[in-house]
CSV table of C-alpha atoms in Angstrom, one decimal:
chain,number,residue,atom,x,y,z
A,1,UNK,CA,0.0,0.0,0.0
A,2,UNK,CA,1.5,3.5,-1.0
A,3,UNK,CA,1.5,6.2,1.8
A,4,UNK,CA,-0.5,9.1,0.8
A,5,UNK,CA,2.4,12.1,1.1
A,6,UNK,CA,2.0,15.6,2.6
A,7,UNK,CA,2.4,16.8,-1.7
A,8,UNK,CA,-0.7,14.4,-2.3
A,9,UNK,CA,-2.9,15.3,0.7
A,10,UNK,CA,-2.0,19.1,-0.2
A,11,UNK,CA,-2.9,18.3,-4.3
A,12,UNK,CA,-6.1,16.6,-3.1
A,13,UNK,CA,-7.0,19.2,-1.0
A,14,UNK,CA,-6.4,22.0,-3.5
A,15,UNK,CA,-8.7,19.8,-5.9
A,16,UNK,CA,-11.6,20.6,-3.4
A,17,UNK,CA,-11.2,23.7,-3.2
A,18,UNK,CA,-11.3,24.1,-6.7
A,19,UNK,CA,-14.3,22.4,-7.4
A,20,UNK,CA,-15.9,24.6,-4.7
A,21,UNK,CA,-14.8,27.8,-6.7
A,22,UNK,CA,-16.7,26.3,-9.6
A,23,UNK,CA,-19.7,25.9,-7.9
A,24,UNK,CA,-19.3,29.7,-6.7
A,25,UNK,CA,-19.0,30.5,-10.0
A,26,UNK,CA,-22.3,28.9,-11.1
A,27,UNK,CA,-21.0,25.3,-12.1
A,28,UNK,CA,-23.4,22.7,-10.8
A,29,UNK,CA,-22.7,19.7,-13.2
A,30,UNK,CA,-22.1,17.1,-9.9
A,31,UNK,CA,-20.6,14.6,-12.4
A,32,UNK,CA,-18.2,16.8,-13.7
A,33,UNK,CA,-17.3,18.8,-10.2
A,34,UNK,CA,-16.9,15.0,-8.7
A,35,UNK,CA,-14.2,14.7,-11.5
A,36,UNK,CA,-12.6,17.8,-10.9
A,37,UNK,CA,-12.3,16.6,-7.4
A,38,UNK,CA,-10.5,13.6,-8.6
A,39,UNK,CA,-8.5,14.4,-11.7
A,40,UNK,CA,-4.6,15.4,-10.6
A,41,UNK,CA,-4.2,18.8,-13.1
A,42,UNK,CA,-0.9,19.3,-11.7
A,43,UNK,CA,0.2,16.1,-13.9
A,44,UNK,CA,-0.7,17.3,-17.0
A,45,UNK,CA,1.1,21.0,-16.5
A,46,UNK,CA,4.4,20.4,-15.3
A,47,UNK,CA,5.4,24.1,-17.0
A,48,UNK,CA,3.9,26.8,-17.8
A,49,UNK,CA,3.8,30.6,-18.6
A,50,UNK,CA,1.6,33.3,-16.0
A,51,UNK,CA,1.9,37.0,-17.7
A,52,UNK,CA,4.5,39.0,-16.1
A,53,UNK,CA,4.1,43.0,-14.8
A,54,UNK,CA,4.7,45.3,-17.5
A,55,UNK,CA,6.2,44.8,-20.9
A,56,UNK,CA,9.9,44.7,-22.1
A,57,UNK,CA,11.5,47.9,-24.1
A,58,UNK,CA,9.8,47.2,-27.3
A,59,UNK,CA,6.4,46.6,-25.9
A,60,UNK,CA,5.7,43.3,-25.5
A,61,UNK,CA,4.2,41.5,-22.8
A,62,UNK,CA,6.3,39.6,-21.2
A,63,UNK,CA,5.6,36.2,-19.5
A,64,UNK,CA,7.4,34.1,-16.5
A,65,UNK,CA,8.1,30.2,-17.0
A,66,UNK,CA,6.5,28.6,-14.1
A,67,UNK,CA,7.5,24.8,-13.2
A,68,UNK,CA,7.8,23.1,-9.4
A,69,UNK,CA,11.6,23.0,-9.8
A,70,UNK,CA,11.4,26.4,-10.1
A,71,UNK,CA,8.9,27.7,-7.6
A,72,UNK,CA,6.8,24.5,-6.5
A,73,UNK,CA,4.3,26.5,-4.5
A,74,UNK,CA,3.8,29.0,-7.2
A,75,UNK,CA,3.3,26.6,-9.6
A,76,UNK,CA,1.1,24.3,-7.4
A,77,UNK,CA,-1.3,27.2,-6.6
A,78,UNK,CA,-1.9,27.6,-10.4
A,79,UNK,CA,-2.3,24.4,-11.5
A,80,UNK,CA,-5.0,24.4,-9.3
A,81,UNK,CA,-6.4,28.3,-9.7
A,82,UNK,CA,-9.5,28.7,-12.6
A,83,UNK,CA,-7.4,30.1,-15.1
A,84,UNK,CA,-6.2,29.0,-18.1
A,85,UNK,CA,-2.3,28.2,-18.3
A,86,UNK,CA,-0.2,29.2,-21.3
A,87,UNK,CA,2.1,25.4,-22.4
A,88,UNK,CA,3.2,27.1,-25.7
A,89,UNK,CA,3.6,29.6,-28.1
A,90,UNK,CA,4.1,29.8,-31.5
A,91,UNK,CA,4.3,25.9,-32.0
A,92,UNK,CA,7.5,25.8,-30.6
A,93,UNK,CA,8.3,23.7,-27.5
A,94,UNK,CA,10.1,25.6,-23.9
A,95,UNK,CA,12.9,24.3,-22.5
A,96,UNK,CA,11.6,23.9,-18.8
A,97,UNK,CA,14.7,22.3,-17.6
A,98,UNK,CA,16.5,26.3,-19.0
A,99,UNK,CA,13.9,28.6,-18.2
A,100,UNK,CA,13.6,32.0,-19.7
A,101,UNK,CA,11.1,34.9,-20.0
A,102,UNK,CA,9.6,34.8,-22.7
A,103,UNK,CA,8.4,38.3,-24.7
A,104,UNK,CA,5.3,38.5,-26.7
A,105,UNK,CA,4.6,35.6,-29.3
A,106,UNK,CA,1.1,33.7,-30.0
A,107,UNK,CA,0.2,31.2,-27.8
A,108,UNK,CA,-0.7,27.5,-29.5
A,109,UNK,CA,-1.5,26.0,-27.0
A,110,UNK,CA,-2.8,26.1,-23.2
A,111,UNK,CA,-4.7,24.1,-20.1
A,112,UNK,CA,-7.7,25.6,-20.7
A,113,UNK,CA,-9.3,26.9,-17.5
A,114,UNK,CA,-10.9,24.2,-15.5
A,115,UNK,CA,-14.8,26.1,-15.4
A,116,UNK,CA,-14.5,26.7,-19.0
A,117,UNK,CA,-13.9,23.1,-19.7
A,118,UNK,CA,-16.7,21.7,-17.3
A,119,UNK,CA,-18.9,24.5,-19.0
A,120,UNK,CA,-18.1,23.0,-23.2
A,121,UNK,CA,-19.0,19.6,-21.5
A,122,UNK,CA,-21.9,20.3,-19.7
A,123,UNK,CA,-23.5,22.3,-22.4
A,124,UNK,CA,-22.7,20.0,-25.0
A,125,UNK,CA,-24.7,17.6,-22.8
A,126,UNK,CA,-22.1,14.7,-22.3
A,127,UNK,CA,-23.2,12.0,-20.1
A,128,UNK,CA,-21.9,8.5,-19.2
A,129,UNK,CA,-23.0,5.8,-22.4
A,130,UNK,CA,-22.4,8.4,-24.8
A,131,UNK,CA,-19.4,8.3,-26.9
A,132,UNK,CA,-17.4,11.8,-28.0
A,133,UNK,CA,-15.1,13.2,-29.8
A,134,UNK,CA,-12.9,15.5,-28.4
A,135,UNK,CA,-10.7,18.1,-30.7
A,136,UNK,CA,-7.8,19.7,-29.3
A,137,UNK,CA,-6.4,17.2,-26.5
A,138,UNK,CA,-3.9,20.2,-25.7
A,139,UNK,CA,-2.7,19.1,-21.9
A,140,UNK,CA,-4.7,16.3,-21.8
A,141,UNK,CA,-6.7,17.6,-18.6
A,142,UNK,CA,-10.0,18.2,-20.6
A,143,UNK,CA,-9.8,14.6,-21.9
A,144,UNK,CA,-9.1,13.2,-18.4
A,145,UNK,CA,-12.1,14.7,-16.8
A,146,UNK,CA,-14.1,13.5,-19.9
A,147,UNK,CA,-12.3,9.8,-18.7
A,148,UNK,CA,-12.9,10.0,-15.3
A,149,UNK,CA,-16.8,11.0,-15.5
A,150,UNK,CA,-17.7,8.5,-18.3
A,151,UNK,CA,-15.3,6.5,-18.8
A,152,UNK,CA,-11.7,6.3,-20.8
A,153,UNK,CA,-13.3,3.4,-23.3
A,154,UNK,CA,-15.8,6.2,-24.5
A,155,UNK,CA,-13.6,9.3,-25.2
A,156,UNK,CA,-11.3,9.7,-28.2
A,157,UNK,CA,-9.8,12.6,-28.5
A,158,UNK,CA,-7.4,14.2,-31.9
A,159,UNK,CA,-4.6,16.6,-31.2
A,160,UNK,CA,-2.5,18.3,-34.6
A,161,UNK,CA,0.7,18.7,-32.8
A,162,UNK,CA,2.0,15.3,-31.9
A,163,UNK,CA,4.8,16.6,-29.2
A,164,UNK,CA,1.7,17.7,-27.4
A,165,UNK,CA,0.2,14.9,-27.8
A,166,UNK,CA,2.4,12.2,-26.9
A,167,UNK,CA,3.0,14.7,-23.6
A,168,UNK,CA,-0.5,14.6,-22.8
A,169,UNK,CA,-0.7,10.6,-23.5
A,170,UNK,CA,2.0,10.1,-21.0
A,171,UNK,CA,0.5,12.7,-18.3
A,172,UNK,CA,-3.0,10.5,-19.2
A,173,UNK,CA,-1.6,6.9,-18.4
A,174,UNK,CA,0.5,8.4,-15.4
A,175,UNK,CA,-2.7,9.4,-14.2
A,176,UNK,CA,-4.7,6.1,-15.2
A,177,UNK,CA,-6.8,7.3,-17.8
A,178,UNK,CA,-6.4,5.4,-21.5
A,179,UNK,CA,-8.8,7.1,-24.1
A,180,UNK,CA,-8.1,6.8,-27.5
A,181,UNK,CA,-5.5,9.3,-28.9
A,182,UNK,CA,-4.3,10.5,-32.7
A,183,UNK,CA,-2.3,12.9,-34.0
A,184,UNK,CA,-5.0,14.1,-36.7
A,185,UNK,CA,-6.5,17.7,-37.7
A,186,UNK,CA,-9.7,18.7,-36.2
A,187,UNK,CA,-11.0,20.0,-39.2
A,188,UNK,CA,-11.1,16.6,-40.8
A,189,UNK,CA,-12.6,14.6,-37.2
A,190,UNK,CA,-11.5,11.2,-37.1
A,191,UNK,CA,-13.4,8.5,-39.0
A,192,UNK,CA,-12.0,5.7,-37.5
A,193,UNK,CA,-13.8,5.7,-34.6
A,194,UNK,CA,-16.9,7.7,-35.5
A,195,UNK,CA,-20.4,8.1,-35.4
A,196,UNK,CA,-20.0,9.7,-32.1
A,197,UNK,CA,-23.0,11.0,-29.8
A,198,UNK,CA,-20.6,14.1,-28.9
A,199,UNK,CA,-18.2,16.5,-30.3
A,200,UNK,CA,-16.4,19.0,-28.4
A,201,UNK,CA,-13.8,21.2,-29.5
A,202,UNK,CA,-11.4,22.8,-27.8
A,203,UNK,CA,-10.5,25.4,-30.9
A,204,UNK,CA,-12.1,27.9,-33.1
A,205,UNK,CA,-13.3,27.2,-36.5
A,206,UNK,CA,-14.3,30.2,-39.9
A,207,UNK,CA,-17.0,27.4,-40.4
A,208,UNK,CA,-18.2,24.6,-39.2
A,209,UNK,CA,-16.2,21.4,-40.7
A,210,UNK,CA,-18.5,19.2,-42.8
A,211,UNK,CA,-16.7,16.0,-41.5
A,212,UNK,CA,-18.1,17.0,-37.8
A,213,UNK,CA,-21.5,16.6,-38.6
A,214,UNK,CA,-21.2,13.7,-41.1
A,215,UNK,CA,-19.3,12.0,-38.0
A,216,UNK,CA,-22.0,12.7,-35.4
A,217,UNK,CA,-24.6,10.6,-34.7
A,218,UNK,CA,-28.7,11.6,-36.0
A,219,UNK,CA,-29.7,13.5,-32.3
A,220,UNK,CA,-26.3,13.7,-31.5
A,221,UNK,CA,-25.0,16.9,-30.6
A,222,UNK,CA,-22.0,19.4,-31.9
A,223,UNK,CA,-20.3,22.0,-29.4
A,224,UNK,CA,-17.9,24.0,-31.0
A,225,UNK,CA,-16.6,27.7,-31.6
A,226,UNK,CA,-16.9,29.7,-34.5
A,227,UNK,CA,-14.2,32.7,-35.3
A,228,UNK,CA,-12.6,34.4,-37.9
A,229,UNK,CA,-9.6,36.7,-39.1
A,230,UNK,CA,-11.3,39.8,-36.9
A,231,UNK,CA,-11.2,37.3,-33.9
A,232,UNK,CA,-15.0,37.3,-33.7
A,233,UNK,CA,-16.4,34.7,-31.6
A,234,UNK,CA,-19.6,32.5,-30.5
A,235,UNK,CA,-20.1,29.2,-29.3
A,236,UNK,CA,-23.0,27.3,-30.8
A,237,UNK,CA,-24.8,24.1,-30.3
A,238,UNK,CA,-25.5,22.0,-33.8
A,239,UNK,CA,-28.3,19.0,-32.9
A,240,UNK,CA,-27.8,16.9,-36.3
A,241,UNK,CA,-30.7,15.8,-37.9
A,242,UNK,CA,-31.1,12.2,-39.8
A,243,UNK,CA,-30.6,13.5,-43.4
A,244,UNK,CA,-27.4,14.9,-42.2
A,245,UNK,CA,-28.4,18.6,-41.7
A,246,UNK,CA,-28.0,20.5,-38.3
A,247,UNK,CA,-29.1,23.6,-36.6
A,248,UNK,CA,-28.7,25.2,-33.2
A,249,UNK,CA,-28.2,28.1,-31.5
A,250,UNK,CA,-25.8,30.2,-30.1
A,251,UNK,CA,-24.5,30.4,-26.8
A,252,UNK,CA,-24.1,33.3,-24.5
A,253,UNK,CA,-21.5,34.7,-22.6
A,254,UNK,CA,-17.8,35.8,-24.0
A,255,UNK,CA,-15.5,32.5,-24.9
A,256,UNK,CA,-12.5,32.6,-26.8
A,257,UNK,CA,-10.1,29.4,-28.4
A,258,UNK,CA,-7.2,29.4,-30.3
A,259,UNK,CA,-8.0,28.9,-33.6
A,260,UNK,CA,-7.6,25.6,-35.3
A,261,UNK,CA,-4.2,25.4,-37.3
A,262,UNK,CA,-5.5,24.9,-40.7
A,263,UNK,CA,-8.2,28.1,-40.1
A,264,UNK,CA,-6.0,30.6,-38.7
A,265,UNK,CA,-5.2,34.1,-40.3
A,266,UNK,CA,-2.5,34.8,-42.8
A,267,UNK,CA,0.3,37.1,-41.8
A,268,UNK,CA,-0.4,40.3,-43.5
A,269,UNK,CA,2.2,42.1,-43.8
A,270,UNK,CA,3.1,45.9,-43.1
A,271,UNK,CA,0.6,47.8,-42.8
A,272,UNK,CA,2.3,50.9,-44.2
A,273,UNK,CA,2.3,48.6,-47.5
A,274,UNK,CA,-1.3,48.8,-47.3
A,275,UNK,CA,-2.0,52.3,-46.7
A,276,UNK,CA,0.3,53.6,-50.0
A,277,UNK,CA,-1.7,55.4,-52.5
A,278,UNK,CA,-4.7,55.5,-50.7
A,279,UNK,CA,-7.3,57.5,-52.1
A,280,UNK,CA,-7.2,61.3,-50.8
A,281,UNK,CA,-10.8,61.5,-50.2
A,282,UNK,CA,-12.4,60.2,-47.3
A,283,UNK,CA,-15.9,59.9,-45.4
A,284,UNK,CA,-17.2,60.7,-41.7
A,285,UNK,CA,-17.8,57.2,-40.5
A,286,UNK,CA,-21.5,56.2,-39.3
A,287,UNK,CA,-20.0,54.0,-36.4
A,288,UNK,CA,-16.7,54.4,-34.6
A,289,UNK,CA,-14.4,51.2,-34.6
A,290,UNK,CA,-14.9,51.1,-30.7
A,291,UNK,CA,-18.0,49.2,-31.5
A,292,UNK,CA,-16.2,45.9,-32.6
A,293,UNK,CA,-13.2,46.7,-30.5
A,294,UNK,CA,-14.6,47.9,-26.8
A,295,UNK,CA,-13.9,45.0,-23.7
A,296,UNK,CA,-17.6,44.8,-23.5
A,297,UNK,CA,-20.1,42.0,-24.3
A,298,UNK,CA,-21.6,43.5,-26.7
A,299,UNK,CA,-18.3,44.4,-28.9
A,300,UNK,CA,-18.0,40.8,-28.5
A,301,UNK,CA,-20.9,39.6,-29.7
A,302,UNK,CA,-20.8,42.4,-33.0
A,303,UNK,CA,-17.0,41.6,-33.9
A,304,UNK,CA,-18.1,38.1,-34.7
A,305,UNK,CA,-21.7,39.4,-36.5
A,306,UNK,CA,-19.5,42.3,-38.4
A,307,UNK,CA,-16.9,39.5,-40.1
A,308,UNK,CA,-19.9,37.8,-41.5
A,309,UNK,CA,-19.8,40.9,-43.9
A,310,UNK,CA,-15.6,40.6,-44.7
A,311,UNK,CA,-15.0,37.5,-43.5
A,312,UNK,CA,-11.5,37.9,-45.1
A,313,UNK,CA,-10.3,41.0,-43.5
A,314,UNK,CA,-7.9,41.7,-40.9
A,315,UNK,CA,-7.8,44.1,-37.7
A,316,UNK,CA,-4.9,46.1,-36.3
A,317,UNK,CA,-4.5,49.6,-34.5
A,318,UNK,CA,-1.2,51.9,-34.8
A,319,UNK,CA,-1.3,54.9,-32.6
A,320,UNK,CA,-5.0,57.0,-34.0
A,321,UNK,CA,-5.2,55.0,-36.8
A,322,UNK,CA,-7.3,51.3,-36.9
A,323,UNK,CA,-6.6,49.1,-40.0
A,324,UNK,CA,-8.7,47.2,-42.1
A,325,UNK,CA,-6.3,44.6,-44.3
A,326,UNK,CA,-8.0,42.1,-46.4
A,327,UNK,CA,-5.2,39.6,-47.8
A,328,UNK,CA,-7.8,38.0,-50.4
A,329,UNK,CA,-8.9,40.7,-52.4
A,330,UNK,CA,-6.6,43.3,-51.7
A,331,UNK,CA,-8.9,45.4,-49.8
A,332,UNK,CA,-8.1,47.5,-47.0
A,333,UNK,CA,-9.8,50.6,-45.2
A,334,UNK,CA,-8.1,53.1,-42.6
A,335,UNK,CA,-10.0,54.7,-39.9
A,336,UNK,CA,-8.6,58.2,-38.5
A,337,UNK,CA,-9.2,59.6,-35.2
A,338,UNK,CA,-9.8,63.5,-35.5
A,339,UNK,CA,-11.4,66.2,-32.7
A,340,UNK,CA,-14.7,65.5,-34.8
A,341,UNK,CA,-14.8,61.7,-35.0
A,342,UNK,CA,-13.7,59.3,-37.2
A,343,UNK,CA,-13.2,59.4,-40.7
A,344,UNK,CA,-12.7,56.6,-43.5
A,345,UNK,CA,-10.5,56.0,-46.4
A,346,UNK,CA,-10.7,52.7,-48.5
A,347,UNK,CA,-9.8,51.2,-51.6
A,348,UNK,CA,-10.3,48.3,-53.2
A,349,UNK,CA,-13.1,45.9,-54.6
A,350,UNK,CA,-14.7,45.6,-51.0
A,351,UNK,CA,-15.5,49.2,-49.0
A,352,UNK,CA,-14.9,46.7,-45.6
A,353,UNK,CA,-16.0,49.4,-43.4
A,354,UNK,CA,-18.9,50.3,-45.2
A,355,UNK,CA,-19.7,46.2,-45.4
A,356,UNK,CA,-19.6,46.4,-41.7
A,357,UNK,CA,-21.1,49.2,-40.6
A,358,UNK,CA,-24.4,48.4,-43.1
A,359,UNK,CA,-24.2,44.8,-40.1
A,360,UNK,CA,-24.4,47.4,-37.9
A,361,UNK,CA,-26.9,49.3,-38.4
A,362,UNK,CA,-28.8,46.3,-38.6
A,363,UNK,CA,-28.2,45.0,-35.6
A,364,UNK,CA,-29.1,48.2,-33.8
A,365,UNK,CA,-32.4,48.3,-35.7
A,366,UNK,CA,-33.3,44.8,-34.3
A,367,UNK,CA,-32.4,46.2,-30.5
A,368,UNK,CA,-28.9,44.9,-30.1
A,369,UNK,CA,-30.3,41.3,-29.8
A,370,UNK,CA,-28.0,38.5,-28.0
A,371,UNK,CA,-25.9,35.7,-29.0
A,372,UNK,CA,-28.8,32.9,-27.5
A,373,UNK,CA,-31.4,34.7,-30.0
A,374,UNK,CA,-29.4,33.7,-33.3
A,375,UNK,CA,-29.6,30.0,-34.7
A,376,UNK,CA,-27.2,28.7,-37.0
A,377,UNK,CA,-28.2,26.2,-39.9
A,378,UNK,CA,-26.2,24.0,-41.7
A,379,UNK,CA,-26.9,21.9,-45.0
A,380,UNK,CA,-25.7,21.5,-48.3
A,381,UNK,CA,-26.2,24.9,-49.7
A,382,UNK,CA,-24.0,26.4,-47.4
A,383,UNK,CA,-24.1,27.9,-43.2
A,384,UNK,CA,-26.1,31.0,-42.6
A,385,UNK,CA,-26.8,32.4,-39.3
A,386,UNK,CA,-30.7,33.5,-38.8
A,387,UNK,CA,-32.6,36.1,-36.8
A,388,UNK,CA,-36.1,36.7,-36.7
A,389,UNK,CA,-35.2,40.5,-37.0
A,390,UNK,CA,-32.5,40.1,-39.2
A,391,UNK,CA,-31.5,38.9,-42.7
A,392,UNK,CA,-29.6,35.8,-42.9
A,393,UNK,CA,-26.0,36.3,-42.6
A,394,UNK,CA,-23.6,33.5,-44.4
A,395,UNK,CA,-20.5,32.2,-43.1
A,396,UNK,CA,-17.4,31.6,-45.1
């Protein structure tokens, strides 16, 4: 018999207190709280990155590699905080044994925070006897609560990067957990062990892949994001249908994933590039670009409405000016800040601004209605989102 050691009565006891935090927080799945209780997280982080104060001489933000050689209490307290815990950026593996600050870059890949994860599988409905599909094993923690509430035989799960996957394979077995693990893209599901009565995934998508709802079983359910190159989000909820169609709504509240490898946006460039010969004439704008940008829920909700209308451009701010680059069609609009407002300039085949503030405008005419009012609809003639107060808007 193994003696339980101070570290494991200490990780246990974190574990409770953790799944009491999600149940402040308005979690009240029992199942999935009684796994949270059980499933050791600090197995499948053993380093990480926690943003650091301030930002280095150029700007960036700067972020502190956290591992328990390092600072085991530190890095004990997070694994078991609700936040989600940077494990790499920019594809490229750290070094935890030679630790460094790392400054700026894209992050690839994370634990995502333990409520958010308990959230995409209650609300995708997962119970013990159904089977699912999860995309985006990352850590492997998500897939580990999935294993420990219904069961490792009924939970496959498909990571693209296989370093992260064979990490999170060995954290899973050290941890007694054996689901069934590829290296495979999300975008394409995984056939081999489909139909499933579940899908989850743990990235965004432009649109939702056809080979997800081909691979899901008739009443079986898909919970995935939806984003784009303006970094729009919304969840939604496909139930899919026996001749293959699905519909469902979308979800409130503010969630954000990393977008799936094969989806994300281009590099654009300089922007300076973009803004030579720009026409000299420009326009008073009808809406200020605060109104997809703003750290409010409704900014949220709009940016992922307004890409519907250029679902191909891309957003960046330098000093008073905002940018609108659109790498397909060689569009691009530039948005001024003056005493009186804002003003536009664009060129181009598509006026983007103009595309997105006619979204707007209809949105406001509806009353600003939320995400949970929209459904989305998917069949062979394409994916458009609907609105009893709105016209159909199509996705990419």
């Amino acid at each position: 018999m193994t003696r339980e050691t101070d570290f494991d009565q200490d990780a246990a006891q974190r574990r409770r207190e953790l799944a009491q935090t999600l149940t402040h927080a308005g979690v009240n799945a029992s199942g999935w709280l009684d796994a949270v209780r059980t499933v050791p997280r600090h197995l499948f982080v053993p380093g990480f990155y926690l943003p650091a104060d301030g930002r280095d001489a150029t700007g960036l933000p700067l972020w502190e590699p956290v591992t328990a050689d390092g600072d085991s209490a530190r890095w004990l307290a997070a694994a078991y905080s609700d936040i989600t815990l940077i494990t790499q950026f920019d594809g490229e593996e750290a070094d935890w044994k030679d630790r460094a600050v790392r400054h700026g870059g894209a992050p690839t890949s994370s634990s995502t925070l333990p409520s958010l994860v308990v959230r995409m599988w209650a609300d995708a409905d997962v119970r013990p006897g159904h089977t699912v599909l999860e995309i985006g094993t990352g850590s492997g923690y998500s897939t580990a609560l999935a294993c420990a509430y219904i069961g490792s035989d009924a939970v496959t799960s498909i990571e693209v990067d296989a370093h992260r996957l064979n990490q999170a394979a060995t954290a899973l077995d050290n941890a007694g957990y054996t689901p069934t693990l590829a290296v495979s893209d999300g975008l394409y599901g995984y056939w081999p062990e489909a139909p499933f009565d579940r899908i989850v995934a743990a990235c965004s998508f432009r649109s939702v892949p056809p080979a997800l709802i081909a691979q899901t079983c008739p009443g079986g359910k898909v919970l995935l994001t939806l984003s784009g190159w303006l970094y729009g989000y919304a969840r939604v909820l496909l139930t899919v249908a026996e001749d293959g169609t699905a519909e469902g709504p979308l979800l409130n509240g503010t969630v954000s994933f990393m977008s799936a490898r094969t989806h994300a946006a281009p590099a654009f460039g300089n922007p300076a590039h973009w803004a030579a010969d720009m026409p000299g004439d420009t326009r008073e704008v009808r809406h200020a670009p605060e109104r997809i940008t703003a750290t409010t829920t409704e900014a949220f909700h709009l940016r992922f409405l307004a890409q519907s209308a250029a679902p191909s451009a891309q957003l960046t701010t330098f000093g008073d000016r905002t940018y609108l680059i659109d790498t397909v069609t060689g569009s691009v609009a530039i948005l001024t800040r003056h005493d009186s407002g804002w003003r536009a300039q664009e060129k181009g085949p598509v006026r983007l601004w103009e595309c997105i503030e006619a979204v707007i405008d209809v949105y406001d005419q509806a009353g600003k209605p939320p995400p949970a009012t929209f459904r989305l609809h998917v069949d062979s003639s394409g994916q458009r989102l609907t609105h009893a107060r709105l016209p159909d808007l199509m996705l990419p």
